[in-house]
GROMACS .gro file of C-alpha atoms in nm:
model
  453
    1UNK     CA    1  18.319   2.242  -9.840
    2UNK     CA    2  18.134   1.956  -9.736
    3UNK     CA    3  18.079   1.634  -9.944
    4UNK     CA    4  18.024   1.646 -10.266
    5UNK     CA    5  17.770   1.461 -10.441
    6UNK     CA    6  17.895   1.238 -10.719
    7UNK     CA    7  17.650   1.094 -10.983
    8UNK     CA    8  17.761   0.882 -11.303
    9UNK     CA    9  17.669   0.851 -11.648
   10UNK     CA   10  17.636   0.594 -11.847
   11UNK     CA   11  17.593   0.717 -12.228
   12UNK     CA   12  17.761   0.773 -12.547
   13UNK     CA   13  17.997   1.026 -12.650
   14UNK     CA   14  17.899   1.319 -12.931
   15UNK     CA   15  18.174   1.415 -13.084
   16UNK     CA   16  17.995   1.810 -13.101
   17UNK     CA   17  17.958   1.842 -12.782
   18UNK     CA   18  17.638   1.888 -12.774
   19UNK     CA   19  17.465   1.603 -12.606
   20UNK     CA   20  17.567   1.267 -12.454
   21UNK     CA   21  17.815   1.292 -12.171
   22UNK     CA   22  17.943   1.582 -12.339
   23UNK     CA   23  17.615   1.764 -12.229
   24UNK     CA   24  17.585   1.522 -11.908
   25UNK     CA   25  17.948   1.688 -11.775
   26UNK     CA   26  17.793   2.046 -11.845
   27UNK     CA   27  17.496   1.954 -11.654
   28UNK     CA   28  17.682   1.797 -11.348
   29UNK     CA   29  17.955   2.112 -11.298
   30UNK     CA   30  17.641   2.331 -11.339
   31UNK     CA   31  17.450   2.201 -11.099
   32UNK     CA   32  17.798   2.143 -10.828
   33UNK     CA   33  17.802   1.755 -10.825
   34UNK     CA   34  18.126   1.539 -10.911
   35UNK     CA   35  18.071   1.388 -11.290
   36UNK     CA   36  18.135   1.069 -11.375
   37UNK     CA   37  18.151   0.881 -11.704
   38UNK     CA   38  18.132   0.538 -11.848
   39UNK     CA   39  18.126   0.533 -12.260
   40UNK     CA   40  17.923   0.306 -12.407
   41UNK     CA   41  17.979   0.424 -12.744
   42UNK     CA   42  18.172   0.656 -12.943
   43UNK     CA   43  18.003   0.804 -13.212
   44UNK     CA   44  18.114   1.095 -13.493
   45UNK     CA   45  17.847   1.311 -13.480
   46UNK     CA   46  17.762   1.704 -13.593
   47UNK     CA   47  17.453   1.936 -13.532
   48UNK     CA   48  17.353   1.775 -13.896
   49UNK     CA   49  17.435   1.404 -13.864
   50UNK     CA   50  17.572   1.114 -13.694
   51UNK     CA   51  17.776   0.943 -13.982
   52UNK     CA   52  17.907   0.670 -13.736
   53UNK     CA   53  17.900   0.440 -13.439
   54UNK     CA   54  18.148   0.292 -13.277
   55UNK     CA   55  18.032   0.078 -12.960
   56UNK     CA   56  18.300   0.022 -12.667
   57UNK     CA   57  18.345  -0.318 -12.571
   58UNK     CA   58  18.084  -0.459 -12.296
   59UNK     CA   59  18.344  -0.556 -12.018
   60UNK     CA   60  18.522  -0.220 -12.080
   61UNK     CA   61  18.227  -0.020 -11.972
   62UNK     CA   62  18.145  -0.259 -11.667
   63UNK     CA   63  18.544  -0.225 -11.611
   64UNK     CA   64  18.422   0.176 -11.611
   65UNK     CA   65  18.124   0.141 -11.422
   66UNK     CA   66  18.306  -0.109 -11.123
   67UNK     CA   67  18.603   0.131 -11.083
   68UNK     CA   68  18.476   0.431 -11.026
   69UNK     CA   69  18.155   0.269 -10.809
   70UNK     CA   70  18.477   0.148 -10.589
   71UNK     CA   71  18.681   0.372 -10.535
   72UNK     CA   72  18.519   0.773 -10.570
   73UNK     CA   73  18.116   0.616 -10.491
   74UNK     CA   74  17.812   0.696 -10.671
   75UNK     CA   75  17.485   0.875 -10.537
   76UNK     CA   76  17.345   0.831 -10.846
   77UNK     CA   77  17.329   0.739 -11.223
   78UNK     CA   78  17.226   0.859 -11.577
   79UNK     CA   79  17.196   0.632 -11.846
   80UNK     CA   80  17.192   0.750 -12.204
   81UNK     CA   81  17.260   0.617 -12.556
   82UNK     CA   82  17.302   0.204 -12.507
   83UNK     CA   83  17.277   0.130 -12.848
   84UNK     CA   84  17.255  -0.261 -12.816
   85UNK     CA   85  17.161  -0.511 -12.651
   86UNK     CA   86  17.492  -0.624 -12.527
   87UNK     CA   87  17.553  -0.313 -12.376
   88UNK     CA   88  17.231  -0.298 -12.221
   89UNK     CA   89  17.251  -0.594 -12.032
   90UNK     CA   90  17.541  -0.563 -11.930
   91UNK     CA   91  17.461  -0.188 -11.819
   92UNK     CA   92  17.172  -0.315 -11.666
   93UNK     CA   93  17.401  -0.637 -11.447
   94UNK     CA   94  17.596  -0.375 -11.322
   95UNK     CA   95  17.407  -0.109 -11.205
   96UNK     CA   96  17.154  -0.384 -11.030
   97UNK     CA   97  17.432  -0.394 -10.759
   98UNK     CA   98  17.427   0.033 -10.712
   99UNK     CA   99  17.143   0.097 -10.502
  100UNK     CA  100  17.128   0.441 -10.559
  101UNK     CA  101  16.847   0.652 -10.732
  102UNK     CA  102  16.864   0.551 -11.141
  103UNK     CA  103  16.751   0.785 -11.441
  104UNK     CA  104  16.679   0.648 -11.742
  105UNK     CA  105  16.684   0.822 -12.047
  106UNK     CA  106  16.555   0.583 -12.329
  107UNK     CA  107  16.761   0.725 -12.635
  108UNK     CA  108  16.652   0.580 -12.902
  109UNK     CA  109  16.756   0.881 -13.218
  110UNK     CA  110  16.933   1.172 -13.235
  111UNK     CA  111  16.805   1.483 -13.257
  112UNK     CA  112  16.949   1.465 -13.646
  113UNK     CA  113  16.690   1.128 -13.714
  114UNK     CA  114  17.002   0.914 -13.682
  115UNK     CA  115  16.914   0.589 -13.530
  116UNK     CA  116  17.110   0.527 -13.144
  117UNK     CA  117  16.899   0.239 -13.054
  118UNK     CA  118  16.892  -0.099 -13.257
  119UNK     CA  119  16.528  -0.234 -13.277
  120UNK     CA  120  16.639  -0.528 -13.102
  121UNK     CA  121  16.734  -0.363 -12.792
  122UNK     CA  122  16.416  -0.207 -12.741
  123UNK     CA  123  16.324  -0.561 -12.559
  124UNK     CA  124  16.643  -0.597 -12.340
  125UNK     CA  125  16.576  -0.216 -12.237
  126UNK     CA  126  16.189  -0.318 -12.098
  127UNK     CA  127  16.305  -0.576 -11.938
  128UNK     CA  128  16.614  -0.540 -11.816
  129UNK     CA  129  16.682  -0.174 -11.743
  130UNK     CA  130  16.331  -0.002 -11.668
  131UNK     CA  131  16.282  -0.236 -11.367
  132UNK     CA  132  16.583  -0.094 -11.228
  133UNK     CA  133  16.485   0.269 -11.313
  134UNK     CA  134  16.392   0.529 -11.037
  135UNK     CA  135  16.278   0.798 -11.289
  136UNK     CA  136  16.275   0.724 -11.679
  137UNK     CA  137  16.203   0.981 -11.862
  138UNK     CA  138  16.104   0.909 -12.245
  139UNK     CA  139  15.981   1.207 -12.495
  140UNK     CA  140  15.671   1.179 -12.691
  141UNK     CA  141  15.835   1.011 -12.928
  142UNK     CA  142  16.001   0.750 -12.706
  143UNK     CA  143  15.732   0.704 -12.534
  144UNK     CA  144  15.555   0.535 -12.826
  145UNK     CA  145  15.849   0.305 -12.901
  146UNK     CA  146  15.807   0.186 -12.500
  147UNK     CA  147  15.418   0.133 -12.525
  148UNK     CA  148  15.305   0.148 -12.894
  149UNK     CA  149  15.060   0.455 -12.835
  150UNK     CA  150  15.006   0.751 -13.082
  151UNK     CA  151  15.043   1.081 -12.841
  152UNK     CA  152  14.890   1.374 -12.985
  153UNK     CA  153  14.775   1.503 -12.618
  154UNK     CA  154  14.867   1.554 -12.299
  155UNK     CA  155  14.598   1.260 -12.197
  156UNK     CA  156  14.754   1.006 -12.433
  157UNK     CA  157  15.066   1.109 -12.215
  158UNK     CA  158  14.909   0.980 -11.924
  159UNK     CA  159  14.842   0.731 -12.095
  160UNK     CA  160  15.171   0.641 -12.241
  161UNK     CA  161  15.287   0.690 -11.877
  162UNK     CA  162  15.025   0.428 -11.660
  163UNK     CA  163  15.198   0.178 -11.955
  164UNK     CA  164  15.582   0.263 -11.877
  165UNK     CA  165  15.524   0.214 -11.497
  166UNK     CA  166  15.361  -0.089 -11.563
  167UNK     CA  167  15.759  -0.175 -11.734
  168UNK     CA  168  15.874  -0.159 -11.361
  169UNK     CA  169  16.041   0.208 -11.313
  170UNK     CA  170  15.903   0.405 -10.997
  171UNK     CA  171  15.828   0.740 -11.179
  172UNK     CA  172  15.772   0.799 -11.546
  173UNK     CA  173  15.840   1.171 -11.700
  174UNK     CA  174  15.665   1.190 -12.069
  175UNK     CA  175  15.824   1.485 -12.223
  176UNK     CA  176  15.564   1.629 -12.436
  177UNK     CA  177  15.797   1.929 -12.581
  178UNK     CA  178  15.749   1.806 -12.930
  179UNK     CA  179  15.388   1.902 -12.935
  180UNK     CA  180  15.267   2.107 -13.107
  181UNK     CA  181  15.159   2.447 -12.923
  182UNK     CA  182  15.280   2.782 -12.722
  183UNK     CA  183  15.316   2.574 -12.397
  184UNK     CA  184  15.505   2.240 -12.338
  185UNK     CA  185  15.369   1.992 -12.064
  186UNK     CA  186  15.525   1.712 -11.919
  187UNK     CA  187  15.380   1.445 -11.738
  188UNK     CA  188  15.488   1.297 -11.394
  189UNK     CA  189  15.347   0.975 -11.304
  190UNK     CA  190  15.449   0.910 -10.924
  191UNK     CA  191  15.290   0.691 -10.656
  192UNK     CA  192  14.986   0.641 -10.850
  193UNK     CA  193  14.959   1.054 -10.839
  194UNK     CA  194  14.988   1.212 -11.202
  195UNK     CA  195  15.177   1.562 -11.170
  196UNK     CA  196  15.204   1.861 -11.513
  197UNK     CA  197  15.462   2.066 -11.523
  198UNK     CA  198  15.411   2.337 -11.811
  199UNK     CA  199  15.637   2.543 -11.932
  200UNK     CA  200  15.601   2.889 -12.198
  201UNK     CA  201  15.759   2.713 -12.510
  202UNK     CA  202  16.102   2.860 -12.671
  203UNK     CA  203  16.079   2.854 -13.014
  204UNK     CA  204  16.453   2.747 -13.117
  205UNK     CA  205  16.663   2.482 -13.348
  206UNK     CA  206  16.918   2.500 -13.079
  207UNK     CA  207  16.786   2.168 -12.894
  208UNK     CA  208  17.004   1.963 -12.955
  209UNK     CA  209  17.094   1.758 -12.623
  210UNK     CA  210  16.781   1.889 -12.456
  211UNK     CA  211  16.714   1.528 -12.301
  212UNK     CA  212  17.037   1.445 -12.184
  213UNK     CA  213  17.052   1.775 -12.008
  214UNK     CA  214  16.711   1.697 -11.860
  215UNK     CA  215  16.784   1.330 -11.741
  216UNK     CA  216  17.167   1.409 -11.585
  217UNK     CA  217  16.925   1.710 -11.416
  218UNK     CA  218  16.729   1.504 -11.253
  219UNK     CA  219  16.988   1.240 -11.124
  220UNK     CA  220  17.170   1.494 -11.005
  221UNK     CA  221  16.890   1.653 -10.769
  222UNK     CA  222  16.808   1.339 -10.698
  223UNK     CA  223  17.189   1.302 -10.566
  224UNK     CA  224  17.110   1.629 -10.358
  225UNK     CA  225  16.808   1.454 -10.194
  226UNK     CA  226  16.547   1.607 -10.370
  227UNK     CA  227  16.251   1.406 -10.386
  228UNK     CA  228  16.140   1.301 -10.733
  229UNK     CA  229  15.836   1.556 -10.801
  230UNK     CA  230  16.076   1.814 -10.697
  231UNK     CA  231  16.383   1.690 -10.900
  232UNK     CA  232  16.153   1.676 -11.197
  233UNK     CA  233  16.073   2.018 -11.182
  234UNK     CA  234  16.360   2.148 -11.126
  235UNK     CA  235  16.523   2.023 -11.413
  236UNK     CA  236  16.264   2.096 -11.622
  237UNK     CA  237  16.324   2.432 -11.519
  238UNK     CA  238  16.728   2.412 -11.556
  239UNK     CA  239  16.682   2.255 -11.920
  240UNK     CA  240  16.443   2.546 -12.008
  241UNK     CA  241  16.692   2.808 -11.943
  242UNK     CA  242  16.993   2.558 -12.126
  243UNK     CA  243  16.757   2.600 -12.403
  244UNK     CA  244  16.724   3.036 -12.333
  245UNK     CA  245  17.100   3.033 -12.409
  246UNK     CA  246  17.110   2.761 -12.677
  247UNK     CA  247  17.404   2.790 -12.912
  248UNK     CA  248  17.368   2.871 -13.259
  249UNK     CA  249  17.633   2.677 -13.422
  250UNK     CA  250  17.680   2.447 -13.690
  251UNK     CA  251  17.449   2.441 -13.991
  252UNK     CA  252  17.198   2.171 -13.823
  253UNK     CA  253  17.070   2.165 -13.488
  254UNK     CA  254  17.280   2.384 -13.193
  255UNK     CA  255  17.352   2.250 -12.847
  256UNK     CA  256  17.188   2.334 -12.529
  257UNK     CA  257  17.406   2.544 -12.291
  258UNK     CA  258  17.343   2.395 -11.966
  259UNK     CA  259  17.653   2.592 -11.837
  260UNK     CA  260  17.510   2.939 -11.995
  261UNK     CA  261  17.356   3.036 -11.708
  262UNK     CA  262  17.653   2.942 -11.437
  263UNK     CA  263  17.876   3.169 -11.662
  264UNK     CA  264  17.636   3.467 -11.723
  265UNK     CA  265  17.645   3.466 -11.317
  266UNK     CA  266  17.976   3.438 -11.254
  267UNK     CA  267  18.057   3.690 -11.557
  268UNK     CA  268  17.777   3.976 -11.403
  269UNK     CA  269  17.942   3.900 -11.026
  270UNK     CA  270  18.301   3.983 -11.170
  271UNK     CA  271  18.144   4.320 -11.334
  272UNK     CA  272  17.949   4.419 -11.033
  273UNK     CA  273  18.281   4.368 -10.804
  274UNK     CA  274  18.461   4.568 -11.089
  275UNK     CA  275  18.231   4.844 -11.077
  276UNK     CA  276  18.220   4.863 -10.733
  277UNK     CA  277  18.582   4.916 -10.632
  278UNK     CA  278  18.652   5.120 -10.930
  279UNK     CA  279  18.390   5.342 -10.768
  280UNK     CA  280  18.568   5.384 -10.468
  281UNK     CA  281  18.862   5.430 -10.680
  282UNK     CA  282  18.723   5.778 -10.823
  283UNK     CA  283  18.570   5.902 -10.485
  284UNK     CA  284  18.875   5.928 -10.293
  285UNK     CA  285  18.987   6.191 -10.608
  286UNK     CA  286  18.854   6.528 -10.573
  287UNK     CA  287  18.962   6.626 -10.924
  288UNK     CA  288  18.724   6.391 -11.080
  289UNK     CA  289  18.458   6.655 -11.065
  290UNK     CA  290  18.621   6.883 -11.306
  291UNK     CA  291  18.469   6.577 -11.592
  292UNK     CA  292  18.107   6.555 -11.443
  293UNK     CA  293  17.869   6.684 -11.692
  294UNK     CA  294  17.565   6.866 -11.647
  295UNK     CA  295  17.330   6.585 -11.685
  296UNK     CA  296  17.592   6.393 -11.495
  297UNK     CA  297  17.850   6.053 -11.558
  298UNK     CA  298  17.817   5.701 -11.566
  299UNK     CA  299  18.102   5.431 -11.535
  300UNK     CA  300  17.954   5.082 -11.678
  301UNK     CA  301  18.086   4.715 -11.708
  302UNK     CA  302  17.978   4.494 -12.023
  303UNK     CA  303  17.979   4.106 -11.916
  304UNK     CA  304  18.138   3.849 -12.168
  305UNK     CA  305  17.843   3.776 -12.409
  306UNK     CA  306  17.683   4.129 -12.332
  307UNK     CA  307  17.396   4.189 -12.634
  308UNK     CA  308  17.156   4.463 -12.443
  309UNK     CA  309  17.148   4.739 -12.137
  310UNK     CA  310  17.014   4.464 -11.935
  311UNK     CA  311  17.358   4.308 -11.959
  312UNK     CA  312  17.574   4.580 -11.841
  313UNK     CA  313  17.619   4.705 -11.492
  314UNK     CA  314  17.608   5.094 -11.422
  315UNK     CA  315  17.529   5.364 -11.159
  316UNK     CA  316  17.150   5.438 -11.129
  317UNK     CA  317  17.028   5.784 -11.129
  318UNK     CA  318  17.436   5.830 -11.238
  319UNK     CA  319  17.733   6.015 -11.065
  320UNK     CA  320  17.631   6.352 -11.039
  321UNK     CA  321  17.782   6.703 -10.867
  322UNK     CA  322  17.692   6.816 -10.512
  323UNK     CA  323  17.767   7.124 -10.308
  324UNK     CA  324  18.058   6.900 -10.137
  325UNK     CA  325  18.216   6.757 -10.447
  326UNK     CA  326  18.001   6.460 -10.630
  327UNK     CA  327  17.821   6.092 -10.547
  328UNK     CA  328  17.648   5.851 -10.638
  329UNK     CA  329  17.405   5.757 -10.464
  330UNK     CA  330  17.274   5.407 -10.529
  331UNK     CA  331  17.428   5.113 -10.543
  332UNK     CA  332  17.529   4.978 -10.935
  333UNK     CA  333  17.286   4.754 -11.115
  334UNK     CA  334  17.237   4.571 -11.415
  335UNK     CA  335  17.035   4.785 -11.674
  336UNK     CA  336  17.099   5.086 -11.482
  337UNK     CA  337  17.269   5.303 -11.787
  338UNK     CA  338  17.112   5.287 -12.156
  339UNK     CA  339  17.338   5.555 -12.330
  340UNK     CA  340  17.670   5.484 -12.181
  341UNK     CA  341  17.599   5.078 -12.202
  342UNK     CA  342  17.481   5.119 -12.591
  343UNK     CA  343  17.813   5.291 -12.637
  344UNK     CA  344  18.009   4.981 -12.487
  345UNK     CA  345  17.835   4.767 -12.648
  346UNK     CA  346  17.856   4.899 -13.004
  347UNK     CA  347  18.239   4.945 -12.928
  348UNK     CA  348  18.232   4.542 -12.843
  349UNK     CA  349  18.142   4.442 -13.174
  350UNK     CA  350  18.432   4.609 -13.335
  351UNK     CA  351  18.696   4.483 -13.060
  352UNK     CA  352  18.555   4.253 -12.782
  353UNK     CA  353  18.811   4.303 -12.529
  354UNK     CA  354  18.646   4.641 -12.448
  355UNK     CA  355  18.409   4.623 -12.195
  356UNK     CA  356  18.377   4.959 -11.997
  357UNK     CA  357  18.339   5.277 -12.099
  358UNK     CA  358  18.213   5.648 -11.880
  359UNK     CA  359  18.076   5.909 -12.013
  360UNK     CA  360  18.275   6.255 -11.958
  361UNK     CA  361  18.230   6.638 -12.006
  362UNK     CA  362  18.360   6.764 -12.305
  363UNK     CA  363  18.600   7.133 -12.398
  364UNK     CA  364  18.885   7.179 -12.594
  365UNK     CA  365  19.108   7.224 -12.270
  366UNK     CA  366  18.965   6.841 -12.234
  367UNK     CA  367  19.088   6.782 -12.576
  368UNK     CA  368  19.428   6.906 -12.567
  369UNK     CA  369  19.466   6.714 -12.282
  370UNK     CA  370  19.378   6.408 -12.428
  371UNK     CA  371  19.598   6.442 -12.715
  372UNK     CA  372  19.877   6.565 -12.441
  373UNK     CA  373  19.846   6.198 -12.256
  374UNK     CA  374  19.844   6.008 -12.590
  375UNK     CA  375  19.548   5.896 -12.546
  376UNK     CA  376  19.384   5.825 -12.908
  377UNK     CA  377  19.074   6.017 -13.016
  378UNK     CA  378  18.769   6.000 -13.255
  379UNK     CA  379  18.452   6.216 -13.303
  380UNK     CA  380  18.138   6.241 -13.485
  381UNK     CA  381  17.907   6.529 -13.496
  382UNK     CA  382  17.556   6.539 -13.394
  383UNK     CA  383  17.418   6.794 -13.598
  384UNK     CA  384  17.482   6.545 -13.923
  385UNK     CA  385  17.265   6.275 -13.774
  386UNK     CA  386  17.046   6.109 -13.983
  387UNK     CA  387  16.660   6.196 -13.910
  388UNK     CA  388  16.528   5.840 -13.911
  389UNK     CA  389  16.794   5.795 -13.632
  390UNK     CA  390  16.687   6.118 -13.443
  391UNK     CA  391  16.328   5.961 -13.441
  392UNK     CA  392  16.390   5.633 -13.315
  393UNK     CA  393  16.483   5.638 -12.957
  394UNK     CA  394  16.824   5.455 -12.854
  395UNK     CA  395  16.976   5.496 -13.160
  396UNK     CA  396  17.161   5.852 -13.132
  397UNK     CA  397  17.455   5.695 -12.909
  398UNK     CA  398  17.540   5.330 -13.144
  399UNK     CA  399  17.495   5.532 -13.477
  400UNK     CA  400  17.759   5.844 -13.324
  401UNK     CA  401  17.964   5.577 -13.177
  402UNK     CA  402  17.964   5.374 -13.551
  403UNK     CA  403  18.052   5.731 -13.725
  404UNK     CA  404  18.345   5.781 -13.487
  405UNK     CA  405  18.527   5.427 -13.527
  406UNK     CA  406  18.460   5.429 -13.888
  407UNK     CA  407  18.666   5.728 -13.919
  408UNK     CA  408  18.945   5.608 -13.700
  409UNK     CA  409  18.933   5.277 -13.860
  410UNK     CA  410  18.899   5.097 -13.512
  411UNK     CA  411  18.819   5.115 -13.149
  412UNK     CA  412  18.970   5.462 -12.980
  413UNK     CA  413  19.024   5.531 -12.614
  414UNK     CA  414  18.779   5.848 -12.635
  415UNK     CA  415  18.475   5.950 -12.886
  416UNK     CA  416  18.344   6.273 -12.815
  417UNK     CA  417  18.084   6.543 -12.955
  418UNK     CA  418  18.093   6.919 -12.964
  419UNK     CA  419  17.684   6.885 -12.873
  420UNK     CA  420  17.358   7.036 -13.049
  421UNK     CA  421  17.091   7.234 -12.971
  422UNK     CA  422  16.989   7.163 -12.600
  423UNK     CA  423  17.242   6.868 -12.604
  424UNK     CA  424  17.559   6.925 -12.381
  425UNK     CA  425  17.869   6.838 -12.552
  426UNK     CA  426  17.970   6.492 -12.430
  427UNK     CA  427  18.328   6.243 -12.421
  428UNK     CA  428  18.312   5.841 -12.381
  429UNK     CA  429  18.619   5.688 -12.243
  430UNK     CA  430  18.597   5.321 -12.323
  431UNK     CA  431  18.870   5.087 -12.124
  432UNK     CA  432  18.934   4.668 -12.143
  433UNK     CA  433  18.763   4.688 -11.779
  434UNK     CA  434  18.642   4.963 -11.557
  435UNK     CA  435  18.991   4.992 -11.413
  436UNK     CA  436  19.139   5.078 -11.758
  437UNK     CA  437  18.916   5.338 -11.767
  438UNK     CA  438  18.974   5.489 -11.416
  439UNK     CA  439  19.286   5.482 -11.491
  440UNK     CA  440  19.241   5.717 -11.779
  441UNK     CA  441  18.993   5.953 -11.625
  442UNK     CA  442  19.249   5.974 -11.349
  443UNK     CA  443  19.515   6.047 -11.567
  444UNK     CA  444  19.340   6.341 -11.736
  445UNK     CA  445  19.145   6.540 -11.427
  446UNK     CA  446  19.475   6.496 -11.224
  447UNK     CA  447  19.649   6.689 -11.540
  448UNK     CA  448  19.357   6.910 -11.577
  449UNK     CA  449  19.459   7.001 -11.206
  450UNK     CA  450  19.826   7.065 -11.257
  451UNK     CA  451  19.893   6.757 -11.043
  452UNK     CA  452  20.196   6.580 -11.152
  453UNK     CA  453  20.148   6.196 -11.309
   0.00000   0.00000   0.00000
């Protein structure tokens, strides 16, 4: 691995977790630079409310800023929540000494209204820290503490920007997500060349730390060597999808989750490489084709957070019988299985450490078997479906699956059905992982075969 890049923030800490460095940290590990911190303030803070403020000493957070600048090096900075003027200038006496790219996020309140800039700082920031800036990057609101101007459109924007640069930074970014609308714009001002960068709008309370994720986004392309249009946009972009997988917690405002995407990645990789080699697991056994139904099997893999199909890895076009034993014949994919993954995913939100289940042909020889390994059993029976679930397609599998556990009073390791008309009757092994599973289908065609386990 070659080296990494290392960008520090300057900013306060949220006690939630939802903005500040908390949120800066995210952003940084996301993105796969080293994060750095220096606190400028500590504050006690909620999705509802900041109900206080403590501000760290000024030569403690130049004692932060020199130590780190010394000895691990900086390729760039984020500054956040300064609070006062103290802390500004001495922010700002420091940092004139790093000559590395500077983003400057002008916090000024909290997402809850609470104040994190005193008036009288609003001067020492001008003139001390926006001459410094590379990028600062103010929302609408901001903006108009910098310059004064009402924004209501994206041209008092440009506006509000022409002002800012006049402050001293070398690019301005007015957010304009607080406008009103379907779109959000925000405006560039680089070089004397004004650049818009819209985005679809995501209509969510779960904002909170939507700046700091921005800014720390930006330094740390800007660490990478991106130039600045580029950086912009690319954290716009990263922000948008923090905001996609915004967590709804707490009764006020929910955080960002800058990391969401990172883990949904990592989480559909694992399942993938799960699927896969359990796969290969069931095609070197030639008594798994005593359990293919007619209509043929599936094998799927829920990831972590799993809430639709689209989440769940399974075998397109399924594993289905051939005149030399059974394949299948395209590679897994997310989205590839509806019934099998809407049976995993029911099963999930009764016990979340299931996460794989495959669909199996159904007898009583099957049965007796089942019982005969231990394994524990549940059914429900399709002819007493409800009609207003037969009409509604999807629905058959989740309500059959409910039925079953309901009767067990849990999750089981099989739910099966003795069928209906034109409707095969049908067994779902469900599994902590697509090994656990294998392992039980396994276990039951190598019985149904007489071979000894």
């Amino acid at each position: 691995m070659g080296m990494v890049k290392r960008v520090l923030t300057v900013a306060g800490s949220d006690s939630g977790g939802g903005a500040g460095i908390q949120a800066d940290l995210k952003t940084f590990a996301a993105l796969g630079v080293h994060g750095m911190s220096a606190i400028t303030c500590i504050t006690a803070q909620n999705t509802e409310t900041v109900t206080a403020i403590h501000q760290v000493p000024a030569e403690i957070i130049r004692e932060q800023i020199r130590v780190v600048t010394v000895d691990i090096g900086v390729d760039a900075v984020k500054t956040g929540m300064l609070f006062s003027e103290e802390i500004i200038e001495s922010v700002a006496d420091e940092l004139s000494e790093i000559k590395v790219p500077l983003v400057v996020d002008p916090v000024a309140v909290a997402k809850s209204g609470a104040p994190l800039l005193k008036p009288n700082a609003v001067d020492a920031l001008v003139k001390k820290l926006l001459p410094l800036a590379t990028v600062v990057t103010p929302n609408i609101n901001e903006a108009k503490l910098l310059t004064g101007i009402e924004i209501s459109s994206a041209e008092e924007m440009v506006d509000a920007a022409h002002r800012i640069a006049e402050m001293g930074p070398e690019a301005v970014v007015v957010k304009g997500g607080h406008l009103p609308g379907e779109t959000t714009m925000d405006i560039l001002l680089y070089a004397g060349n004004i650049y818009k960068f819209a985005a679809e709008k995501i209509h969510t309370r779960n904002t909170h730390g939507t700046g700091c994720v921005f800014a720390s986004a930006t330094a740390a392309y800007l660490a990478k060597g991106w130039k600045i249009p580029q950086a912009v946009q690319a954290a716009q972009r990263f922000v948008n999808e923090a905001i996609k997988r915004g967590l709804d917690i707490g009764r006020g405002y929910g955080p960002v989750h800058p990391t969401g995407a990172v883990y949904e990645n990592s989480e559909k990789l694992t399942a993938l490489r799960q699927l896969k080699e359990a796969l290969k697991m069931i095609e070197r056994e030639e008594s798994f084709q005593r359990l293919i139904p007619e209509s043929g099997s599936n094998i799927v893999v829920a990831t972590e957070y799993a809430s639709s199909p689209e989440d769940v890895v399974g075998v397109p076009g399924r594993i289905v019988k051939t005149p030399d034993g059974f394949t299948s014949a395209l590679e897994p994919w997310f989205g590839a299985s509806r019934h099998v993954a809407n049976a995993v995913l029911t099963a999930m939100k009764h016990d979340p450490s299931v996460k794989s289940a495959a669909n199996i042909r159904f007898d009583d020889e099957i049965l007796s078997t089942l019982e005969a390994l231990g394994l524990s059993v549940s059914s429900y029976d399709r002819g007493a479906e409800p009609e207003e679930v037969k009409k509604e397609e999807g629905r058959t599998i989740p309500w059959g699956i409910e039925e079953a556990i309901r009767k067990a009073g849990g999750v089981v390791d099989v739910v099966y059905h003795r069928g209906d008309v034109g409707k095969e009757p049908m067994a779902v092994v469900f599994g902590v992982d697509a090994y656990d599973v294998v392992r039980k289908l396994l276990r039951l065609s190598r019985r149904l075969a007489g071979v000894e386990i």
